[in-house]
């Protein structure tokens, strides 16, 4: 299909800074990939082009689509297509010396970071206080502030405490030769803004920059974009202020306004043709989002037909709401022969999933819950992966820091900080420092003995690994004492058995992988990289259950948006704190996930803390065009026809379930 006029204009404009306001379903990914191909055809080498998006999944999709286009052009090189954090990691790997890092530095994940913050706070600090401090440290980094600047900017006792923790936290990271995820943006930004020569070199490396989901950038990410683009402004930013729904994690839609202030020659092109939704669904979406203030006005339109009316279901309570929605999914699937994967149930918060899960199970409808804890994110799995990573690579400091305390031994935070300083002074990894008699002599006897014992265990396991993955897997629990650690730390027998089963599943997965590949343990590090980085969230042919935040970027033929009542959507906090515009954008995102069929439902009552509470329909329902809605219970003739159709599909479904 040919590009439409606005898409073509966005692809061909390369003379200066460009902002593409890409409405929902308007083909923004296609514009980005076509623009990459156009730049290469125009003579720019592919490796001089960098495209940034926000998720690894989006980056993979973009790479695949761009790759197909570039293969028709020819050439040996590829553009860089990655997330902001992946670009920051690449920068630090190249410029590690300027950043005060040694080659092979570690990146702390969220668990590593939370654990370190907790260690720096007084013993007994409650988890919610730990989370609050960690949030403020992350917020300061996302604003591009160093610890000293964060302290100067603090206005409350909590902010001052967070700034002091931030300073100690960075000292620990430096001792461990590590950075965290926020540093992957903050540190490159600080270097580029303070070193004109370095910035010039990177602008030559990246001759053209494309940024997807621009409305989701935080302050530091926008400054990084400016530092890399420079005064030339050789960039295309693609975004949609109507889909800015991440202010809680630092996104600033105000960056759209900043872009027009910082680049006087900024060109703005609007993509308003929607290729996803029926005309009726689009009218409803436009009517809702028109209630918000806009820096740039736009109105989506579609060539698709109107499609069926948007149904609104009023339900007695959330249990009946879930049962109605499940029955409706069953009816539509039976009558249209649509696969389950074309259905999605969306909601404001994860707590709403329980009732719909139960209703779907009763009807034996397969579903996939997005946002549940992934197998490879479980603590026991990450602990064993740390041991395996360290066996494969003794220079993996992040793996060392996790493995050395799982199980816990006589090694505390102070000892680890001192070990990090000694390792830094000797320019070796933490594992190599812990294996050094010279280093251990500089520590107290008890922690030195514990570290020496830990290093011996890792060495023994490395020797066992030489006999193959089966031998290593069988020896791992006994050598580490991890099973006893699980038993001692589980609140009950059932939890211990579940965690031990997860460990067993991981080890069997590794054994089977080694048998299939024939590579044995020699390729362990590569196997583990694939294991921890691959996208394993494959829902298959199942109804998708997810929050509105998780649904952004996706589309489904049939969408059921539940809990459309005041206090839920919009959320109670959004109403009280004056964040109605973002709540409305969430509702808009939910509406525009639907291609043909949209059902909105709400409960008249809910039970909260044992008390029945009456609820009002969401104020957003009143903003929808009345002529495009069909309210259940307000048209007796149509309701009677619907009941008859649903009875028939229910009987058909029962017959299919029971079989001949």
XYZ file of C-alpha atoms in Angstrom, residues 37-656:
620
model
C 15.167 3.455 3.729
C 14.740 6.916 2.175
C 17.805 8.252 4.005
C 19.890 5.316 2.782
C 18.650 5.772 -0.788
C 19.614 9.450 -0.476
C 23.222 8.493 0.262
C 23.423 8.356 4.048
C 25.183 5.217 5.270
C 22.844 2.990 7.273
C 25.179 2.748 10.270
C 24.976 6.556 10.634
C 21.231 6.294 11.372
C 19.903 5.588 14.862
C 16.249 4.950 15.692
C 15.171 4.885 19.345
C 12.022 3.397 20.803
C 10.872 2.433 24.292
C 10.612 -1.353 24.385
C 12.782 -4.196 23.154
C 9.738 -5.695 21.460
C 9.077 -2.501 19.485
C 12.766 -2.295 18.563
C 12.745 -5.886 17.281
C 9.668 -5.252 15.164
C 11.186 -2.067 13.762
C 14.477 -3.832 12.948
C 12.633 -6.576 11.096
C 10.562 -4.135 9.044
C 13.496 -1.843 8.290
C 15.649 -4.856 7.397
C 13.157 -6.012 4.769
C 13.174 -2.570 3.133
C 16.968 -2.219 3.238
C 17.535 -5.656 1.714
C 15.857 -4.370 -1.444
C 18.416 -1.526 -1.548
C 21.493 -3.621 -0.805
C 24.475 -2.697 1.313
C 26.414 -4.398 4.080
C 25.524 -2.226 7.065
C 22.431 -1.773 9.226
C 21.054 1.176 11.200
C 21.109 1.126 14.984
C 17.559 0.453 16.223
C 17.269 0.111 19.983
C 15.796 1.478 23.191
C 17.078 4.594 24.959
C 18.718 2.387 27.567
C 20.366 0.139 24.984
C 21.837 3.229 23.303
C 23.103 4.455 26.673
C 24.694 1.066 27.318
C 26.418 1.135 23.924
C 27.700 4.658 24.678
C 29.141 3.604 28.045
C 30.740 0.485 26.597
C 32.582 2.730 24.145
C 33.243 5.623 26.550
C 33.663 3.633 29.768
C 36.992 5.287 30.653
C 35.495 8.797 30.432
C 32.686 7.613 32.711
C 35.145 6.293 35.300
C 34.198 2.682 34.590
C 36.354 -0.339 33.846
C 35.655 -2.462 30.808
C 33.099 -5.170 31.619
C 31.124 -3.016 34.075
C 27.826 -4.390 35.395
C 24.304 -3.033 35.022
C 22.136 -3.342 38.133
C 18.549 -4.387 37.452
C 15.563 -3.180 39.517
C 16.050 -5.875 42.174
C 19.772 -5.132 42.524
C 19.003 -1.426 42.828
C 16.247 -1.908 45.414
C 18.479 -4.155 47.495
C 21.276 -1.612 47.506
C 18.958 1.237 48.555
C 17.588 -0.919 51.383
C 21.112 -1.640 52.626
C 21.840 2.095 52.794
C 18.785 2.869 54.937
C 18.522 2.198 58.688
C 17.754 -1.405 59.636
C 14.033 -2.029 59.924
C 13.033 0.612 57.357
C 9.639 -0.425 55.976
C 9.377 -1.451 52.337
C 7.096 1.449 51.384
C 9.691 3.902 52.741
C 12.431 2.081 50.819
C 10.327 2.325 47.648
C 9.711 6.046 48.250
C 13.450 6.768 48.599
C 14.275 4.652 45.571
C 11.613 6.511 43.551
C 13.122 9.889 44.506
C 16.640 8.722 43.601
C 15.345 7.507 40.226
C 13.401 10.763 39.746
C 16.555 12.818 40.332
C 18.461 10.718 37.790
C 15.653 11.040 35.242
C 15.914 14.801 35.639
C 19.631 14.514 34.889
C 20.686 15.580 38.398
C 23.931 14.480 40.063
C 23.733 13.753 43.826
C 25.003 17.232 44.746
C 22.382 18.903 42.523
C 19.640 16.652 43.932
C 20.606 17.692 47.477
C 20.556 21.361 46.505
C 17.129 20.942 44.863
C 15.588 19.080 47.849
C 12.660 20.832 49.493
C 11.498 18.308 52.095
C 13.158 16.105 54.722
C 12.338 13.016 52.629
C 13.915 14.558 49.500
C 17.011 15.520 51.509
C 17.296 11.959 52.853
C 16.906 10.585 49.313
C 19.664 12.884 48.035
C 22.005 11.666 50.778
C 21.150 8.030 49.961
C 21.721 8.873 46.273
C 25.289 10.021 47.045
C 26.066 6.864 49.048
C 24.357 4.734 46.412
C 26.577 6.149 43.660
C 29.659 5.556 45.791
C 28.680 1.898 46.141
C 28.021 1.569 42.404
C 31.438 3.054 41.636
C 33.106 0.594 44.028
C 31.283 -2.271 42.291
C 32.162 -0.970 38.792
C 28.444 -0.811 38.101
C 25.668 1.461 36.849
C 21.904 1.151 37.143
C 19.262 1.589 34.424
C 18.797 5.302 35.127
C 22.568 5.849 34.807
C 22.400 4.510 31.246
C 20.762 7.848 30.378
C 22.148 10.175 33.070
C 25.854 9.391 32.660
C 26.015 9.699 28.840
C 23.988 12.907 29.119
C 26.389 14.409 31.665
C 29.405 13.512 29.512
C 27.900 14.857 26.287
C 26.758 18.130 27.871
C 30.142 18.756 29.508
C 32.464 17.732 26.652
C 31.955 19.517 23.329
C 34.549 17.382 21.557
C 32.870 14.166 22.685
C 29.455 15.481 21.662
C 30.795 16.404 18.216
C 32.199 12.913 17.762
C 28.874 11.313 18.595
C 26.969 13.664 16.287
C 29.258 12.489 13.513
C 28.608 8.884 14.534
C 24.836 9.518 14.505
C 24.135 11.683 11.469
C 20.357 11.205 11.693
C 18.259 10.366 14.744
C 14.678 9.074 14.887
C 12.761 8.860 18.185
C 9.543 6.866 18.474
C 6.915 7.430 21.221
C 8.410 10.862 21.811
C 5.586 11.834 24.196
C 6.921 9.223 26.640
C 10.364 10.830 27.027
C 11.394 12.155 30.411
C 13.516 15.253 30.954
C 16.871 13.462 30.773
C 15.908 11.567 27.604
C 14.894 14.798 25.888
C 18.200 16.424 26.860
C 20.018 13.361 25.500
C 18.143 13.763 22.202
C 19.233 17.413 22.035
C 22.844 16.570 22.922
C 23.034 13.953 20.169
C 21.180 15.989 17.543
C 22.970 19.257 18.276
C 22.083 22.590 16.666
C 21.725 20.875 13.271
C 18.559 19.196 14.460
C 18.904 16.244 12.101
C 16.125 14.272 13.744
C 12.545 13.108 13.465
C 10.526 12.822 16.668
C 7.328 10.799 16.344
C 4.708 11.002 19.063
C 1.123 11.606 20.099
C 0.222 13.810 23.057
C -3.167 12.058 23.204
C -1.390 8.827 24.184
C 0.852 10.263 26.913
C -0.047 7.986 29.842
C 3.214 7.529 31.720
C 3.618 10.652 33.862
C 3.888 8.369 36.922
C 7.220 7.092 35.589
C 8.578 10.478 34.579
C 7.234 11.025 31.046
C 6.723 14.690 30.244
C 4.313 15.533 27.400
C 5.589 19.097 27.920
C 8.609 17.940 25.897
C 6.441 18.457 22.804
C 6.260 22.149 23.655
C 9.974 22.262 24.517
C 10.832 20.887 21.098
C 9.107 23.785 19.351
C 10.846 26.272 21.679
C 14.330 24.798 21.286
C 14.159 24.401 17.499
C 12.684 27.460 15.803
C 12.723 25.760 12.389
C 10.782 22.724 13.668
C 8.399 21.326 11.060
C 5.199 19.676 12.350
C 3.383 17.074 10.248
C 0.171 15.406 11.428
C -0.755 11.813 10.622
C -4.538 11.819 11.016
C -5.687 8.909 8.844
C -6.349 5.888 11.056
C -5.968 2.453 9.456
C -7.125 0.430 12.483
C -10.538 1.424 13.815
C -14.040 1.503 12.433
C -15.389 4.997 11.764
C -17.760 4.713 14.740
C -15.019 3.773 17.207
C -12.907 6.631 15.887
C -15.754 9.133 16.317
C -16.087 8.055 19.931
C -12.336 8.385 20.509
C -12.234 11.845 18.918
C -15.194 13.028 21.018
C -13.525 11.939 24.257
C -10.049 13.311 23.594
C -11.464 16.632 22.347
C -12.216 17.419 26.008
C -8.456 17.707 26.693
C -6.323 20.781 26.018
C -3.944 20.393 23.063
C -0.744 22.092 21.959
C -1.330 20.809 18.412
C -4.890 20.099 17.303
C -5.579 16.981 15.234
C -8.597 14.844 14.388
C -8.332 11.242 13.291
C -10.437 9.913 10.416
C -10.934 6.522 8.833
C -12.106 5.102 5.518
C -13.478 2.020 7.299
C -17.278 1.636 7.606
C -19.119 2.480 10.833
C -19.311 -1.083 12.110
C -21.596 -2.181 14.977
C -22.654 0.203 17.762
C -20.467 0.452 20.862
C -22.234 -1.591 23.539
C -22.461 -0.372 27.129
C -23.243 -2.949 29.815
C -24.532 -1.881 33.233
C -24.000 -4.668 35.758
C -25.177 -5.164 39.327
C -21.645 -5.789 40.618
C -18.174 -6.656 39.331
C -18.795 -10.422 39.582
C -21.832 -10.185 37.312
C -19.857 -7.810 35.063
C -17.139 -10.443 34.641
C -19.715 -13.166 33.937
C -21.449 -11.006 31.321
C -18.189 -10.165 29.579
C -17.069 -13.804 29.549
C -20.447 -14.867 28.148
C -20.243 -12.175 25.476
C -16.738 -13.316 24.463
C -18.037 -16.892 24.225
C -20.994 -15.768 22.111
C -18.943 -13.669 19.691
C -16.279 -16.367 19.309
C -18.917 -19.015 18.623
C -20.953 -16.921 16.193
C -18.024 -15.447 14.229
C -15.530 -18.340 14.538
C -12.946 -15.723 15.596
C -9.810 -17.099 17.308
C -9.405 -16.270 20.998
C -6.314 -14.191 20.198
C -8.545 -11.539 18.588
C -10.157 -10.733 21.964
C -8.819 -8.489 24.726
C -10.204 -7.501 28.121
C -8.692 -4.209 29.300
C -8.875 -2.606 32.735
C -7.418 0.255 34.785
C -5.671 -1.834 37.472
C -4.376 -5.373 37.872
C -6.728 -5.981 40.817
C -9.638 -6.114 38.334
C -8.296 -9.256 36.645
C -9.318 -11.739 39.358
C -13.065 -11.728 38.628
C -12.659 -11.973 34.847
C -10.123 -14.799 35.216
C -12.618 -16.793 37.273
C -15.453 -16.176 34.787
C -13.316 -17.225 31.810
C -12.155 -20.391 33.600
C -15.765 -21.367 34.292
C -16.484 -21.198 30.552
C -13.200 -22.944 29.726
C -12.032 -19.988 27.672
C -8.219 -19.851 27.384
C -6.685 -16.565 28.485
C -3.268 -14.995 28.908
C -2.654 -12.557 31.759
C -0.140 -9.835 30.901
C 1.638 -8.345 33.887
C 1.842 -11.411 36.109
C 5.259 -12.254 37.480
C 7.353 -13.819 34.730
C 9.170 -17.078 35.488
C 12.614 -15.566 34.911
C 11.818 -12.646 37.242
C 11.277 -14.872 40.279
C 13.873 -14.360 43.009
C 14.911 -18.004 43.230
C 15.384 -18.238 39.461
C 17.423 -15.018 39.350
C 19.564 -16.261 42.258
C 20.508 -19.485 40.455
C 21.056 -17.615 37.188
C 23.520 -15.378 39.051
C 25.496 -18.451 40.159
C 25.484 -19.853 36.641
C 26.530 -16.517 35.113
C 29.392 -16.243 37.583
C 30.556 -19.798 36.834
C 30.556 -18.929 33.134
C 32.115 -15.472 33.575
C 34.109 -14.623 36.726
C 34.181 -10.955 35.670
C 30.395 -10.551 35.986
C 30.267 -8.292 39.051
C 26.450 -8.055 39.161
C 26.236 -11.854 39.240
C 28.856 -11.940 42.012
C 26.925 -9.444 44.131
C 23.743 -11.513 43.903
C 25.325 -14.950 44.287
C 27.495 -14.012 47.286
C 24.387 -13.323 49.403
C 22.178 -16.127 48.053
C 22.539 -18.009 50.325
C 23.570 -15.378 52.853
C 27.052 -15.821 54.289
C 29.193 -13.702 56.624
C 29.641 -10.972 54.015
C 27.923 -7.656 54.678
C 27.518 -4.439 52.742
C 30.580 -2.800 54.307
C 32.775 -5.771 53.352
C 31.432 -5.726 49.793
C 32.095 -1.990 49.504
C 35.664 -2.503 50.725
C 36.092 -5.457 48.344
C 34.874 -3.229 45.506
C 37.451 -0.570 46.395
C 40.258 -3.148 46.483
C 39.102 -4.682 43.208
C 38.998 -1.231 41.622
C 42.481 -0.421 42.852
C 43.796 -3.678 41.389
C 41.698 -3.290 38.184
C 40.157 -6.751 38.617
C 36.632 -8.053 39.032
C 35.049 -8.723 42.414
C 35.327 -12.483 41.889
C 39.022 -12.288 41.087
C 39.556 -10.040 44.116
C 37.722 -12.537 46.350
C 40.033 -15.276 45.014
C 43.165 -13.260 45.824
C 45.024 -14.082 49.040
C 46.601 -10.607 48.919
C 43.150 -8.948 48.892
C 41.682 -11.210 51.587
C 44.557 -10.319 53.944
C 43.326 -6.720 53.886
C 39.899 -7.732 55.264
C 38.785 -8.863 58.701
C 39.213 -12.573 59.392
C 35.538 -13.591 59.390
C 34.423 -11.967 56.108
C 37.746 -12.922 54.502
C 37.096 -16.559 55.386
C 33.536 -16.334 54.050
C 34.695 -14.785 50.768
C 37.423 -17.387 50.390
C 34.900 -20.162 50.943
C 32.542 -18.614 48.387
C 35.346 -18.370 45.807
C 36.258 -22.015 46.434
C 32.639 -23.087 45.812
C 32.531 -21.186 42.519
C 35.847 -22.776 41.457
C 34.585 -26.278 42.302
C 31.414 -25.678 40.320
C 33.441 -24.349 37.382
C 35.398 -27.618 37.428
C 32.157 -29.624 37.517
C 30.831 -27.534 34.616
C 33.637 -28.966 32.519
C 31.873 -32.346 32.739
C 28.685 -30.982 31.197
C 25.456 -29.216 32.029
C 23.836 -32.299 33.590
C 26.663 -32.656 36.105
C 26.622 -28.953 36.943
C 22.843 -28.825 37.395
C 22.914 -31.878 39.672
C 25.692 -30.400 41.829
C 24.487 -26.816 42.010
C 22.009 -27.024 44.894
C 24.243 -29.179 47.072
C 27.393 -27.111 46.514
C 25.669 -23.772 47.109
C 23.387 -24.862 49.949
C 20.566 -23.130 48.092
C 17.878 -25.713 48.910
C 18.504 -25.219 52.631
C 18.398 -21.438 52.028
C 14.992 -21.770 50.368
C 13.669 -23.926 53.199
C 14.885 -21.503 55.875
C 13.402 -18.436 54.172
C 10.042 -19.794 52.987
C 7.079 -18.756 55.186
C 5.501 -22.222 54.840
C 6.044 -25.647 53.298
C 3.846 -24.937 50.267
C 5.867 -21.828 49.349
C 9.141 -23.747 49.804
C 7.921 -26.490 47.470
C 6.782 -23.973 44.830
C 10.130 -22.187 44.877
C 12.064 -25.444 44.771
C 9.919 -26.570 41.819
C 10.815 -23.330 39.987
C 14.515 -24.032 40.560
C 14.050 -27.592 39.299
C 12.280 -26.316 36.187
C 15.149 -23.918 35.455
C 17.800 -26.620 35.816
C 15.839 -29.046 33.618
C 15.457 -26.289 31.005
C 19.227 -25.802 30.968
C 19.905 -29.552 30.758
C 17.485 -29.960 27.882
C 18.913 -26.907 26.091
C 22.433 -28.346 26.358
C 21.256 -31.715 25.031
C 19.491 -30.131 22.053
C 22.325 -27.794 21.087
C 25.157 -30.218 21.741
C 27.268 -27.246 22.880
C 27.396 -28.289 26.524
C 28.413 -25.872 29.248
C 31.033 -24.202 27.089
C 28.309 -22.032 25.598
C 26.659 -21.383 28.958
C 27.036 -17.593 28.911
C 25.378 -17.325 25.484
C 22.551 -19.628 26.557
C 21.931 -17.516 29.637
C 21.949 -14.280 27.602
C 19.256 -15.729 25.357
C 17.364 -17.032 28.375
C 17.211 -13.714 30.192
C 16.725 -11.385 27.236
C 14.360 -13.251 24.911
C 10.717 -12.193 24.766
C 8.984 -15.203 26.290
C 5.596 -13.559 26.754
C 3.928 -15.452 23.873
C 0.194 -15.600 24.631
C -0.696 -18.045 21.843
C -4.376 -18.447 20.931
C -5.863 -16.983 24.102
C -7.933 -13.997 25.225
C -5.574 -11.244 26.377
C -6.135 -9.730 29.830
C -4.135 -6.565 30.502
C -4.108 -3.073 31.934
C -4.659 -0.066 29.702
C -1.008 0.884 30.180
C 0.108 -2.540 28.914
C -2.252 -2.388 25.928
C -0.652 0.679 24.369
C 0.692 -0.151 20.908
C -1.525 -3.234 20.495
C -4.757 -3.794 18.576
C -7.543 -6.372 18.660
C -10.658 -7.062 16.639
C -12.805 -7.366 19.805
C -12.098 -5.196 22.869
C -13.910 -5.296 26.226
C -13.102 -2.366 28.508
C -14.345 -3.154 32.025
C -14.693 -1.096 35.193
C -15.752 2.088 33.397
C -16.980 3.797 36.551
C -15.910 6.884 38.476
C -13.250 5.924 40.979
C -11.880 3.209 38.706
C -11.690 4.930 35.305
C -11.044 7.741 35.979
C -9.055 6.472 38.935
C -9.937 7.917 42.329
C -6.426 9.338 42.693
C -6.679 10.995 39.288
C -9.938 12.689 40.292
C -8.611 13.897 43.659
C -5.245 15.067 42.330
C -6.561 16.840 39.236
C -5.090 14.364 36.724
C -8.292 13.882 34.741
C -6.622 14.632 31.411
C -4.229 11.681 31.754
C -7.085 9.419 32.887
C -9.019 10.522 29.803
C -6.007 9.689 27.638
C -6.012 6.180 29.165
C -9.681 5.807 28.206
C -8.822 7.045 24.696
C -6.006 4.484 24.417
C -8.447 1.750 25.439
C -11.025 2.778 22.848
C -8.478 2.946 20.040
C -7.189 -0.608 20.665
C -10.461 -1.869 19.088
C -10.595 -2.471 15.367
C -14.264 -3.412 14.876
C -16.064 -4.306 18.085
C -15.999 -2.388 21.379
C -17.876 -3.191 24.590
C -17.742 -0.921 27.664
C -18.985 -2.187 31.028
C -19.366 -0.888 34.562
C -20.639 -2.137 37.913
C -23.326 -0.369 39.941
C -21.837 -1.667 43.201
C -18.588 -3.131 44.482
C -17.567 -4.620 47.806
C -14.688 -2.763 49.438
C -13.307 -3.933 52.778
C -16.501 -5.880 53.423
C -18.797 -2.934 52.670
C -21.002 -2.584 49.566
C -20.304 0.736 47.839
C -22.502 2.305 45.160
C -20.717 3.518 42.032
C -21.523 6.026 39.323
C -20.878 5.327 35.646
C -17.662 6.957 34.453
C -18.026 10.614 33.577
C -16.196 9.733 30.355
C -19.244 7.782 29.098
C -21.192 11.049 28.917
C -18.516 12.417 26.566
C -19.171 9.712 23.949
C -21.580 10.402 21.036
C -24.964 9.063 22.170
C -25.874 7.974 18.625
C -22.902 5.588 18.501
C -23.764 3.807 21.765
C -26.161 0.977 22.483
C -26.958 0.729 26.198
C -28.111 -2.675 27.379
C -31.621 -2.456 28.855
C -32.696 0.681 26.987
C -34.025 -0.974 23.801
C -36.365 -3.882 24.718
C -36.708 -5.184 21.148
C -32.961 -5.252 20.445
C -32.319 -6.739 23.911
C -34.758 -9.582 23.203
C -33.004 -10.394 19.920
C -29.637 -10.359 21.686
C -30.894 -12.730 24.392
C -32.116 -15.227 21.820
C -28.818 -15.108 19.923
C -26.816 -15.589 23.108
C -28.952 -18.523 24.251
C -28.284 -20.269 20.954
C -24.523 -19.620 21.026
C -24.418 -20.767 24.675
C -26.075 -24.062 23.745
C -23.698 -24.457 20.788
C -20.729 -23.851 23.081
C -21.996 -26.373 25.642
C -22.455 -28.945 22.910
C -18.894 -28.346 21.693
